JSON list of C-alpha atoms in Angstrom, two decimals:
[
{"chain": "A", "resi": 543, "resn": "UNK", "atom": "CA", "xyz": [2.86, -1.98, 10.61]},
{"chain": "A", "resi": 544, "resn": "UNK", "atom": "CA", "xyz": [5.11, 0.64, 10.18]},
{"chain": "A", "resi": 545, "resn": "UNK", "atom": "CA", "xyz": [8.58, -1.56, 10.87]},
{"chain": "A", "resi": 546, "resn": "UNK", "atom": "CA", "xyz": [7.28, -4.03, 7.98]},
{"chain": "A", "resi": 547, "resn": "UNK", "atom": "CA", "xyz": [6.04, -0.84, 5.29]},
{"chain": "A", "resi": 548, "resn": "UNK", "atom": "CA", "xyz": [9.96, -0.04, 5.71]},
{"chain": "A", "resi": 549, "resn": "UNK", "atom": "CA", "xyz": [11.18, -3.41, 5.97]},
{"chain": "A", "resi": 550, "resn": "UNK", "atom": "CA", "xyz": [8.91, -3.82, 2.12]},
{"chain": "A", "resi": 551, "resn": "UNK", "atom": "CA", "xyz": [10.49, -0.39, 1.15]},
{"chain": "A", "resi": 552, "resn": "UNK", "atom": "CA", "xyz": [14.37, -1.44, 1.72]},
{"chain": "A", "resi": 553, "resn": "UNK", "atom": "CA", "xyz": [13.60, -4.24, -0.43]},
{"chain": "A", "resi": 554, "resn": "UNK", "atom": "CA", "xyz": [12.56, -2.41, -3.27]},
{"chain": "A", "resi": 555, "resn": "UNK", "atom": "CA", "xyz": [15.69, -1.32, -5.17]},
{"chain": "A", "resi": 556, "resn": "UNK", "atom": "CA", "xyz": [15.80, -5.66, -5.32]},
{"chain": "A", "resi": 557, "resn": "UNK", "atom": "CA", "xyz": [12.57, -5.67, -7.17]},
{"chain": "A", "resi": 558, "resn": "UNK", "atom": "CA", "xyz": [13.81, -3.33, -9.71]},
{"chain": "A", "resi": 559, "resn": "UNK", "atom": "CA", "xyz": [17.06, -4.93, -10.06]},
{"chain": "A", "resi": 560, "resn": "UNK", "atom": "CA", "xyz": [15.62, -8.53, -10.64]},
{"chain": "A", "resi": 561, "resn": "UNK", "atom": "CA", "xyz": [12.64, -6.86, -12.63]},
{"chain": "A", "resi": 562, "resn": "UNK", "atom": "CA", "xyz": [15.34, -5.23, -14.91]},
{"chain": "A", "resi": 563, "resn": "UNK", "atom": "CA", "xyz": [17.57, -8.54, -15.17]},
{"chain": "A", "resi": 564, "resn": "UNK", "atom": "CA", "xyz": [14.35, -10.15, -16.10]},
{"chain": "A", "resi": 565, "resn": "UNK", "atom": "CA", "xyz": [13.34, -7.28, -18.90]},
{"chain": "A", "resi": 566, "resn": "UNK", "atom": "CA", "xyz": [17.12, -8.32, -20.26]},
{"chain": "A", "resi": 567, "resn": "UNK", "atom": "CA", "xyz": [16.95, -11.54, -20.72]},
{"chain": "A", "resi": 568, "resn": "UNK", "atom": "CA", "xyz": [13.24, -11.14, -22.14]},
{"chain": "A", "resi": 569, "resn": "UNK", "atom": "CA", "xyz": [15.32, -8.36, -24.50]},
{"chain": "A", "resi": 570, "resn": "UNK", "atom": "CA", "xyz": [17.94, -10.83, -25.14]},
{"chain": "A", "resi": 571, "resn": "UNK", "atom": "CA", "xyz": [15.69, -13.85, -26.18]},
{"chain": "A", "resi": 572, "resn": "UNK", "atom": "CA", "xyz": [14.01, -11.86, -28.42]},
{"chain": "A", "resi": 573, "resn": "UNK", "atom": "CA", "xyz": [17.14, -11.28, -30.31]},
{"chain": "A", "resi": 574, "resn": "UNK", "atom": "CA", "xyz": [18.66, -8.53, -32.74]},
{"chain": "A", "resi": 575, "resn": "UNK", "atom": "CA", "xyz": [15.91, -7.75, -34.61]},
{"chain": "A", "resi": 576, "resn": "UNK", "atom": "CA", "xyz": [13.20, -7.61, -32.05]},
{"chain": "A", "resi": 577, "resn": "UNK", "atom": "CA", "xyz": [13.66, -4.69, -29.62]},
{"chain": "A", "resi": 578, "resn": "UNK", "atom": "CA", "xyz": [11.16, -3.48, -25.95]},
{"chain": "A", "resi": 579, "resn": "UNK", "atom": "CA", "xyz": [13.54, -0.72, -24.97]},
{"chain": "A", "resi": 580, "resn": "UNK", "atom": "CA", "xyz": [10.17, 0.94, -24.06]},
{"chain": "A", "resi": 581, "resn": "UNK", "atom": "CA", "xyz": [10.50, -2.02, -21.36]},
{"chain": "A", "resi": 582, "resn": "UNK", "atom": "CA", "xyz": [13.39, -0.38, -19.89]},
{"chain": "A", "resi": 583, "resn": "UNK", "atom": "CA", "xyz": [10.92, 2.37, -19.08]},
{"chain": "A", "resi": 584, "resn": "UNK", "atom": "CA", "xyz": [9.33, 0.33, -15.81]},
{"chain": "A", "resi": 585, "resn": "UNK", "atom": "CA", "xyz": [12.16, -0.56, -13.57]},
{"chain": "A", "resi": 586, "resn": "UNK", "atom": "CA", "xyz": [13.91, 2.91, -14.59]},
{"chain": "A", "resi": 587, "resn": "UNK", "atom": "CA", "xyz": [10.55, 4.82, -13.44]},
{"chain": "A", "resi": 588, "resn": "UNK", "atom": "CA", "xyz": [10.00, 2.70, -10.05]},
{"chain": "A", "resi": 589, "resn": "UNK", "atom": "CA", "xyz": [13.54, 3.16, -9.11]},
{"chain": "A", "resi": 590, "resn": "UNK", "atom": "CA", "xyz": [13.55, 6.68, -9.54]},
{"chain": "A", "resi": 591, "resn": "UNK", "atom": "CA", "xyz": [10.04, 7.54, -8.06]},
{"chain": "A", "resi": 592, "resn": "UNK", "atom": "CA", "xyz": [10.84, 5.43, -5.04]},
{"chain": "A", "resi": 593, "resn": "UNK", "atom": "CA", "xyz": [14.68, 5.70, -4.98]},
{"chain": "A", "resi": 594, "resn": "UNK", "atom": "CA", "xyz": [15.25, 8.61, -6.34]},
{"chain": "A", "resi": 595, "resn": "UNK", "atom": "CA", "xyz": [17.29, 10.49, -8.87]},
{"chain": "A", "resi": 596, "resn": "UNK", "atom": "CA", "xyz": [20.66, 8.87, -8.63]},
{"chain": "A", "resi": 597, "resn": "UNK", "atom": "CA", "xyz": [19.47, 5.23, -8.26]},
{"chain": "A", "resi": 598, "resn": "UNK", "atom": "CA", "xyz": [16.99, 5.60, -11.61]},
{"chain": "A", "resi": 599, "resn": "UNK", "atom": "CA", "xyz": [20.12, 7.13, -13.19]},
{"chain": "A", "resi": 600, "resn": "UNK", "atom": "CA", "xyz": [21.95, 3.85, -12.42]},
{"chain": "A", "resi": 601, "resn": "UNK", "atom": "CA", "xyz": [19.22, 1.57, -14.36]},
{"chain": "A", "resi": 602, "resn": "UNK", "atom": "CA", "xyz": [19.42, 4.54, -16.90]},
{"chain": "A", "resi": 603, "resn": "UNK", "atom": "CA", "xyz": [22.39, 3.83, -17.55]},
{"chain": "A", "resi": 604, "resn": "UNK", "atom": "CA", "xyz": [23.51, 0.08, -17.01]},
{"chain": "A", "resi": 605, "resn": "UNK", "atom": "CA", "xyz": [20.41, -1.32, -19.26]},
{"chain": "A", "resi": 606, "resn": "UNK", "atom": "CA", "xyz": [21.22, 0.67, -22.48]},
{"chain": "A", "resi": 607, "resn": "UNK", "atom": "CA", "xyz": [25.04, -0.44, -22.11]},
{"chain": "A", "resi": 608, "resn": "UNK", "atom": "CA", "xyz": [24.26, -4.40, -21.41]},
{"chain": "A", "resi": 609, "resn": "UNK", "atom": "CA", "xyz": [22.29, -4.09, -24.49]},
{"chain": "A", "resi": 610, "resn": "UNK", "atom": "CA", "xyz": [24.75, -2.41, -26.16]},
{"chain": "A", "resi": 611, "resn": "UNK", "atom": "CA", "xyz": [26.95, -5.67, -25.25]},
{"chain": "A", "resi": 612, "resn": "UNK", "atom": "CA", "xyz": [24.58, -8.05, -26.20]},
{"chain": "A", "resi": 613, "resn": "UNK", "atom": "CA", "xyz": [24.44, -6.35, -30.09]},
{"chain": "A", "resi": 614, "resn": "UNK", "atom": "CA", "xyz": [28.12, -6.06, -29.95]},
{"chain": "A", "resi": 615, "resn": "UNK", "atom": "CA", "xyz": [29.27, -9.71, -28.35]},
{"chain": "A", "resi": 616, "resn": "UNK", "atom": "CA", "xyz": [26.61, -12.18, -28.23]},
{"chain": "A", "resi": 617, "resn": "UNK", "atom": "CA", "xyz": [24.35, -11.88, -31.05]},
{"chain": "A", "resi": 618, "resn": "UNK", "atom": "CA", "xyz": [25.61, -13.07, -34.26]},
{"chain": "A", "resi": 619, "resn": "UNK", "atom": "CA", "xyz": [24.13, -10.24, -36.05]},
{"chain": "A", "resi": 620, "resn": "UNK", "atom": "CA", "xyz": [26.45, -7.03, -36.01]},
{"chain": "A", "resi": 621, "resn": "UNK", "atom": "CA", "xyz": [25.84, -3.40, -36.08]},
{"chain": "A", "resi": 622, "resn": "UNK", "atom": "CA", "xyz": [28.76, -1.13, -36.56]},
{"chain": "A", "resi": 623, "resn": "UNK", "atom": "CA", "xyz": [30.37, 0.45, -33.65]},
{"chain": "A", "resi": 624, "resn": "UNK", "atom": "CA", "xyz": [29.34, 3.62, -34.45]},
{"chain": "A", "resi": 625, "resn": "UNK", "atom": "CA", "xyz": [25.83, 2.10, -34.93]},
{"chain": "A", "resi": 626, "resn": "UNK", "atom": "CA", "xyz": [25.39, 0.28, -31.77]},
{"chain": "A", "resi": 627, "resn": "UNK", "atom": "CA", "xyz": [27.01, 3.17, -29.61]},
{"chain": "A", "resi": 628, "resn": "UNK", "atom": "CA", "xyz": [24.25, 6.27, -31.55]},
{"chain": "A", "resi": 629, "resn": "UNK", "atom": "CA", "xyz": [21.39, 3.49, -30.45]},
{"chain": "A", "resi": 630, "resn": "UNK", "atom": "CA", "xyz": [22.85, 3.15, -27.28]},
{"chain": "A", "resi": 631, "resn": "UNK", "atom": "CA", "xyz": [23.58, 6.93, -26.74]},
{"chain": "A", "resi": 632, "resn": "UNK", "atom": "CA", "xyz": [20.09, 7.60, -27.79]},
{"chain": "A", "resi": 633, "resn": "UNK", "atom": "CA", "xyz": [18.43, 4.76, -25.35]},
{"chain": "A", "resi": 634, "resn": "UNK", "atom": "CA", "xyz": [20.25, 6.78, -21.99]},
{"chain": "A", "resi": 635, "resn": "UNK", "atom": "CA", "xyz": [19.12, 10.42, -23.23]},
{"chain": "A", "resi": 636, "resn": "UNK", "atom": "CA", "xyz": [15.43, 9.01, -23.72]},
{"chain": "A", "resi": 637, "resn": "UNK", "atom": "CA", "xyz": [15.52, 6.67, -21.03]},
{"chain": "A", "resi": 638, "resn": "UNK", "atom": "CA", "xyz": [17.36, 9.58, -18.96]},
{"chain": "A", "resi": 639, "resn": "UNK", "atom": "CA", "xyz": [15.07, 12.48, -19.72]},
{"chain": "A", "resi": 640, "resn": "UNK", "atom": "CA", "xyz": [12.10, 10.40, -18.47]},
{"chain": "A", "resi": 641, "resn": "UNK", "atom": "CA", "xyz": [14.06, 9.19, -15.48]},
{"chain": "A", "resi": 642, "resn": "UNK", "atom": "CA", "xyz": [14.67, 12.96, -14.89]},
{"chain": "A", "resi": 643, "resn": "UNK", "atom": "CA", "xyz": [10.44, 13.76, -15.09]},
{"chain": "A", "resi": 644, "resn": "UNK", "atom": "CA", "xyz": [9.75, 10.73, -12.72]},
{"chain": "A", "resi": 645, "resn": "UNK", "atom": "CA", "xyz": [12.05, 11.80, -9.71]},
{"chain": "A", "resi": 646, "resn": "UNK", "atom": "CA", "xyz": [10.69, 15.50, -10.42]},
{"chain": "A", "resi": 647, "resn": "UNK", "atom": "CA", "xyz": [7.40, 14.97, -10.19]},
{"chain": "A", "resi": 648, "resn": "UNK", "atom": "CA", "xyz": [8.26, 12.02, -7.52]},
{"chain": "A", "resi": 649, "resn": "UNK", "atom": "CA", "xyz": [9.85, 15.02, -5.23]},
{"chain": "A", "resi": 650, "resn": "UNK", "atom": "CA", "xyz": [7.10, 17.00, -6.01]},
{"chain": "A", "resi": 651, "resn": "UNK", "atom": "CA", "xyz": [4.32, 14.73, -5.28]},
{"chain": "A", "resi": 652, "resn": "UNK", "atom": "CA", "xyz": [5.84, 14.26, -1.86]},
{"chain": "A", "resi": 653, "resn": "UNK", "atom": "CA", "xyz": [6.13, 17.63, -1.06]},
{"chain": "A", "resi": 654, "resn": "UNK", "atom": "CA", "xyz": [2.80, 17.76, -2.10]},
{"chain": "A", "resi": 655, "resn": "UNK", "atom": "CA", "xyz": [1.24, 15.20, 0.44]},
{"chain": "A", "resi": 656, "resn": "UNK", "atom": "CA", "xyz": [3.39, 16.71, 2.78]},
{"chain": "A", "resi": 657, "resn": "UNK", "atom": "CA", "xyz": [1.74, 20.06, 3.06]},
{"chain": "A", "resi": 658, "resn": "UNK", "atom": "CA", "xyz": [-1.93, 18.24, 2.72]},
{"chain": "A", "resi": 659, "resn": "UNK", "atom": "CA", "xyz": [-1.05, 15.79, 5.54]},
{"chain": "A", "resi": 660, "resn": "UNK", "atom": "CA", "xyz": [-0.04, 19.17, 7.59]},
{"chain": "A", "resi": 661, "resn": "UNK", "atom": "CA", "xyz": [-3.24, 20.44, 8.88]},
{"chain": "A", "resi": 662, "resn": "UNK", "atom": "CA", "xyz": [-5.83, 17.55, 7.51]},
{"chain": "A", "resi": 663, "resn": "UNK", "atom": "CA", "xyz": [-8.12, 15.26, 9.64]},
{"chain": "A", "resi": 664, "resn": "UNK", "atom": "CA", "xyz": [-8.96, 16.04, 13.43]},
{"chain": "A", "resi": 665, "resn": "UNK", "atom": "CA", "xyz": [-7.11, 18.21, 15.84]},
{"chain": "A", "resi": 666, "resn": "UNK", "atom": "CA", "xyz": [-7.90, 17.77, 19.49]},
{"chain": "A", "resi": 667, "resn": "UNK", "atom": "CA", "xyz": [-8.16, 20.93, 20.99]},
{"chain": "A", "resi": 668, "resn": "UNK", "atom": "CA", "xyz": [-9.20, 21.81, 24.96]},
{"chain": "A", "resi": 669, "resn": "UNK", "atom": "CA", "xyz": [-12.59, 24.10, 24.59]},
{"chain": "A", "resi": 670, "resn": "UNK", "atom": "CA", "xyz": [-11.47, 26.89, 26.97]},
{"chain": "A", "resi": 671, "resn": "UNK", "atom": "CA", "xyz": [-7.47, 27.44, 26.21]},
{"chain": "A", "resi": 672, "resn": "UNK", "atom": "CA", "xyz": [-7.50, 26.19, 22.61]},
{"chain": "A", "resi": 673, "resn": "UNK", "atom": "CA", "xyz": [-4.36, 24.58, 23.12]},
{"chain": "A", "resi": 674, "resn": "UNK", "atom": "CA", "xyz": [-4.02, 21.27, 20.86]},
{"chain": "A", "resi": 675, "resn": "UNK", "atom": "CA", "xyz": [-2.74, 17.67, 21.64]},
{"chain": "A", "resi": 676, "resn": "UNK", "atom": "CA", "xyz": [-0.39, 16.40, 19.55]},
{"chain": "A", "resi": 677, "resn": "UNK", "atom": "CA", "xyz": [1.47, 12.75, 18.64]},
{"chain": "A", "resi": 678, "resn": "UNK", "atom": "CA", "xyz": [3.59, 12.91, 21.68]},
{"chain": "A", "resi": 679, "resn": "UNK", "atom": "CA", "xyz": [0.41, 13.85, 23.92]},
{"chain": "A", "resi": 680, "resn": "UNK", "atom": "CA", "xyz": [1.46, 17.42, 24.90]},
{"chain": "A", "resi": 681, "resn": "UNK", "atom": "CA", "xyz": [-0.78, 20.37, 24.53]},
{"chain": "A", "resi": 682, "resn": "UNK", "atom": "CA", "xyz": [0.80, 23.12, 22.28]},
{"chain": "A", "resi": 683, "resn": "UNK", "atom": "CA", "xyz": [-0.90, 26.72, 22.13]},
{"chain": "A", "resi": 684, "resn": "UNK", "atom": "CA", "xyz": [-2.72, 26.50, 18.87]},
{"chain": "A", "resi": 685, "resn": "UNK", "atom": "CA", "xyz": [-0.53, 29.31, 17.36]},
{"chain": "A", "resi": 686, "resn": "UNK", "atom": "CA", "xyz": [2.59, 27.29, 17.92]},
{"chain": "A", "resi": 687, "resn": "UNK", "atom": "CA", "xyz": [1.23, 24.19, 16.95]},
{"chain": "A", "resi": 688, "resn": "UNK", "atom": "CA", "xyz": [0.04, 26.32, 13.52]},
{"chain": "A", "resi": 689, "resn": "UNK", "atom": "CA", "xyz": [3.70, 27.40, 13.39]},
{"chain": "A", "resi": 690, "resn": "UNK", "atom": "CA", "xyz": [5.70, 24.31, 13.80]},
{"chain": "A", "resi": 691, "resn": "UNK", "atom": "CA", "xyz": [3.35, 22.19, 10.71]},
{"chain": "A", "resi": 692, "resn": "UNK", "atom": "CA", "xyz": [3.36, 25.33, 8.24]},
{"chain": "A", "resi": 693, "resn": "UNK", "atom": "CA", "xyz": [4.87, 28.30, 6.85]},
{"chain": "A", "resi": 694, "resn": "UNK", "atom": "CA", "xyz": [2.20, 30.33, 9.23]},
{"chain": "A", "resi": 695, "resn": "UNK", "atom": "CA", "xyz": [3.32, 33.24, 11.04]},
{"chain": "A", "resi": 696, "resn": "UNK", "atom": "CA", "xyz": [0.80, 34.92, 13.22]},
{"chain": "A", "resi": 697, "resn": "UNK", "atom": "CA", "xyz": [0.53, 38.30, 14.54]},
{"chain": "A", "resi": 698, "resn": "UNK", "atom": "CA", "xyz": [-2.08, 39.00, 17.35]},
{"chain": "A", "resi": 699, "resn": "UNK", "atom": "CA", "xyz": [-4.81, 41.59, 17.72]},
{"chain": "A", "resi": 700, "resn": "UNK", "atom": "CA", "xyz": [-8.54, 41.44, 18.66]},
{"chain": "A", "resi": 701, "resn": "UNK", "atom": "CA", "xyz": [-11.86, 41.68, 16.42]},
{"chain": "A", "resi": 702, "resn": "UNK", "atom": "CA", "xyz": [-14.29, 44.60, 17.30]},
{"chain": "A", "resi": 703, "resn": "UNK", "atom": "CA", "xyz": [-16.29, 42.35, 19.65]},
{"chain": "A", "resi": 704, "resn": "UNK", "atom": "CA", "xyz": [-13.66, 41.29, 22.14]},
{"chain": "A", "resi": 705, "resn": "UNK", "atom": "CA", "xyz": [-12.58, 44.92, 21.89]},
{"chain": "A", "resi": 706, "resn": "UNK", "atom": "CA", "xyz": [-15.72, 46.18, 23.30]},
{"chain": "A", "resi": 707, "resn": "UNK", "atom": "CA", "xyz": [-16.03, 43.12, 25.60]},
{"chain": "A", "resi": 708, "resn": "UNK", "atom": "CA", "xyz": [-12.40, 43.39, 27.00]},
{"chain": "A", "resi": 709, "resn": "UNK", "atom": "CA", "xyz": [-11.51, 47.23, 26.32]},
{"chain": "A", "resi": 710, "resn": "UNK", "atom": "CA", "xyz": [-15.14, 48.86, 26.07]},
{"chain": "A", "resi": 711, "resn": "UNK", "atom": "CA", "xyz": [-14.30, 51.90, 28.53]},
{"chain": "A", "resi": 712, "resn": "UNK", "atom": "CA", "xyz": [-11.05, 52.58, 26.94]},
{"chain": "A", "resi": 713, "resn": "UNK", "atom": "CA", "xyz": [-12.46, 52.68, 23.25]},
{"chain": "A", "resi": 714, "resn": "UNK", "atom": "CA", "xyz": [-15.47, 55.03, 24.46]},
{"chain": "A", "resi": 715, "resn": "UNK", "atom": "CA", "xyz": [-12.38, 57.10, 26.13]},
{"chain": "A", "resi": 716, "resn": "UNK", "atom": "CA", "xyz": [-10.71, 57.15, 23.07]},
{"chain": "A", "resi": 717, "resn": "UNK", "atom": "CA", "xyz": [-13.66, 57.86, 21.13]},
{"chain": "A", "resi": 718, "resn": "UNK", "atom": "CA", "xyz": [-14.86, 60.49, 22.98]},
{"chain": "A", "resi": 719, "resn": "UNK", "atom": "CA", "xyz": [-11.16, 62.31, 22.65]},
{"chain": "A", "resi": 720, "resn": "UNK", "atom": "CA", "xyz": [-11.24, 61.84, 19.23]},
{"chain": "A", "resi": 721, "resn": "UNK", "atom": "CA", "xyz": [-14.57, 63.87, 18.56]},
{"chain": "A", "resi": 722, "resn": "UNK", "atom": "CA", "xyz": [-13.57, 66.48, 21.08]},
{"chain": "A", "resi": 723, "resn": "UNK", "atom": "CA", "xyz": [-9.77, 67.03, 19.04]}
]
């Protein structure tokens, strides 16, 4: 299951590719006048959630400028240089600041499942040492375990109860020296 999620995932930055060459020629048949830059939007936000940064920057990029050839040598219709280049300029900033918020809150989102998927679901832990199993099968002490999956550090001492169960003379001792001081 696992071998064929990452064998689907490798074959993603294809998708976008042919999902942006497809979004081009759509943009191109549609001609001068008629323009779905929004479009552009789709395979620059999949490739930066699942790519990230640097390979939505890429579509960010190459889209607005093949456009920026079709206005300037295919389509008999022409904008000025200067016209076709502030349009162009202005399709990467947009296209680039939302590529930008994608990865963001693509890196955050993962960090974010990451810390749920730390200590959720079932731990199975032996009744008398509390030690837990983990994916390998070995038993960790549960403050180690604790330690290794979060940002956990813990310090030991006991509650009132075990220090009567386990130190009981010793804290009547103590007691008893206190009042007579």
């Amino acid at each position: 299951m696992l071998k064929e999620i990452l064998a689907q995932t490798q074959l993603f930055p294809v998708y976008w590719s042919v999902l942006a060459v497809v979004i081009l020629i759509g943009d191109y048949a549609a001609g001068p006048t008629i323009q779905f830059p929004i479009l552009y939007l789709i395979p620059v936000s999949l490739a930066s959630w699942y790519s990230g940064f640097s390979r939505g920057l890429a579509f960010v990029v190459t889209m607005p400028l093949i456009r920026l050839y079709f206005s300037e040598m295919l389509w008999p219709i022409h904008l000025t240089i200067f016209d076709a280049s502030i349009n162009t300029i202005i399709r990467i900033l947009v296209l680039g600041g939302m590529e930008f918020l994608v990865s963001r809150t693509a890196g955050q989102t993962r960090a974010l499942v990451k810390r749920v998927n730390v200590l959720e679901g079932f731990l199975p832990i032996c009744s008398f040492c509390k030690k837990i199993r983990d994916q390998n099968d070995t038993w960790q002490p549960l403050e180690q375990f604790i330690t290794d999956r979060s940002n956990v550090q813990f310090t030991h001492g006991f509650c009132p109860e075990c220090g009567q169960r386990h130190y009981g003379d010793f804290l009547k001792l103590s007691d008893q020296l206190t009042k007579q001081s």
